[in-house]
PDB file of C-alpha atoms in Angstrom:
ATOM      1  CA  UNK A 158      -9.717   5.759  -7.098  1.00 65.00           C
ATOM      2  CA  UNK A 159      -7.212   3.751  -9.430  1.00 76.00           C
ATOM      3  CA  UNK A 160      -5.675   7.849 -10.857  1.00 77.00           C
ATOM      4  CA  UNK A 161      -5.237   8.440  -6.490  1.00 79.00           C
ATOM      5  CA  UNK A 162      -2.156   5.880  -6.153  1.00 79.00           C
ATOM      6  CA  UNK A 163      -0.151   6.822  -9.618  1.00 78.00           C
ATOM      7  CA  UNK A 164      -0.106  10.234  -8.846  1.00 81.00           C
ATOM      8  CA  UNK A 165       0.728   9.792  -4.832  1.00 82.00           C
ATOM      9  CA  UNK A 166       3.701   6.922  -6.643  1.00 81.00           C
ATOM     10  CA  UNK A 167       3.931   9.199  -8.772  1.00 80.00           C
ATOM     11  CA  UNK A 168       4.228  12.139  -6.342  1.00 82.00           C
ATOM     12  CA  UNK A 169       6.907   9.805  -3.995  1.00 82.00           C
ATOM     13  CA  UNK A 170       9.075   8.595  -6.558  1.00 79.00           C
ATOM     14  CA  UNK A 171       9.595  12.071  -7.385  1.00 75.00           C
ATOM     15  CA  UNK A 172      10.442  14.044  -4.369  1.00 77.00           C
ATOM     16  CA  UNK A 173      13.161  10.539  -3.255  1.00 74.00           C
ATOM     17  CA  UNK A 174      14.408  11.682  -7.063  1.00 71.00           C
ATOM     18  CA  UNK A 175      14.688  15.066  -6.076  1.00 70.00           C
ATOM     19  CA  UNK A 176      15.614  14.472  -2.801  1.00 69.00           C
ATOM     20  CA  UNK A 177      19.118  12.114  -4.341  1.00 66.00           C
ATOM     21  CA  UNK A 178      19.812  15.431  -6.852  1.00 60.00           C
ATOM     22  CA  UNK A 179      19.570  17.892  -4.723  1.00 63.00           C
ATOM     23  CA  UNK A 180      22.813  15.542  -3.057  1.00 61.00           C
ATOM     24  CA  UNK A 181      24.700  15.884  -6.035  1.00 61.00           C
ATOM     25  CA  UNK A 182      24.627  19.391  -9.238  1.00 60.00           C
ATOM     26  CA  UNK A 183      21.584  17.636 -11.056  1.00 64.00           C
ATOM     27  CA  UNK A 184      19.841  20.920 -11.901  1.00 71.00           C
ATOM     28  CA  UNK A 185      19.183  19.875 -15.547  1.00 73.00           C
ATOM     29  CA  UNK A 186      18.333  16.033 -13.901  1.00 72.00           C
ATOM     30  CA  UNK A 187      15.716  17.639 -11.729  1.00 72.00           C
ATOM     31  CA  UNK A 188      14.451  19.927 -14.973  1.00 80.00           C
ATOM     32  CA  UNK A 189      13.705  16.726 -17.096  1.00 82.00           C
ATOM     33  CA  UNK A 190      12.360  14.883 -14.250  1.00 82.00           C
ATOM     34  CA  UNK A 191       9.180  17.334 -13.744  1.00 84.00           C
ATOM     35  CA  UNK A 192       8.826  17.859 -17.378  1.00 89.00           C
ATOM     36  CA  UNK A 193       9.042  14.365 -18.007  1.00 88.00           C
ATOM     37  CA  UNK A 194       6.699  13.711 -14.507  1.00 84.00           C
ATOM     38  CA  UNK A 195       4.299  17.162 -16.499  1.00 86.00           C
ATOM     39  CA  UNK A 196       3.695  15.089 -19.234  1.00 89.00           C
ATOM     40  CA  UNK A 197       2.922  12.157 -17.092  1.00 84.00           C
ATOM     41  CA  UNK A 198       0.287  13.469 -15.515  1.00 82.00           C
ATOM     42  CA  UNK A 199      -1.050  15.632 -18.124  1.00 86.00           C
ATOM     43  CA  UNK A 200      -1.328  11.775 -20.469  1.00 86.00           C
ATOM     44  CA  UNK A 201      -2.887   9.948 -17.787  1.00 82.00           C
ATOM     45  CA  UNK A 202      -5.592  13.392 -16.915  1.00 82.00           C
ATOM     46  CA  UNK A 203      -6.098  12.342 -21.222  1.00 82.00           C
ATOM     47  CA  UNK A 204      -5.840   8.901 -21.326  1.00 74.00           C
ATOM     48  CA  UNK A 205      -8.739   8.675 -17.833  1.00 68.00           C
ATOM     49  CA  UNK A 206     -10.958  12.027 -19.099  1.00 63.00           C
TER      50      UNK A 206
END
């Protein structure tokens, strides 16, 4: 349950970040945000596993 909530909040914050970045020319920031999100998800998966 906790993990689902974490994923949901992470997804929402990422979605808003991408929406904001789309208004600017922040392609590199988008890539970095995606990498960071994937890294966080991998870490969370290891901790919960």
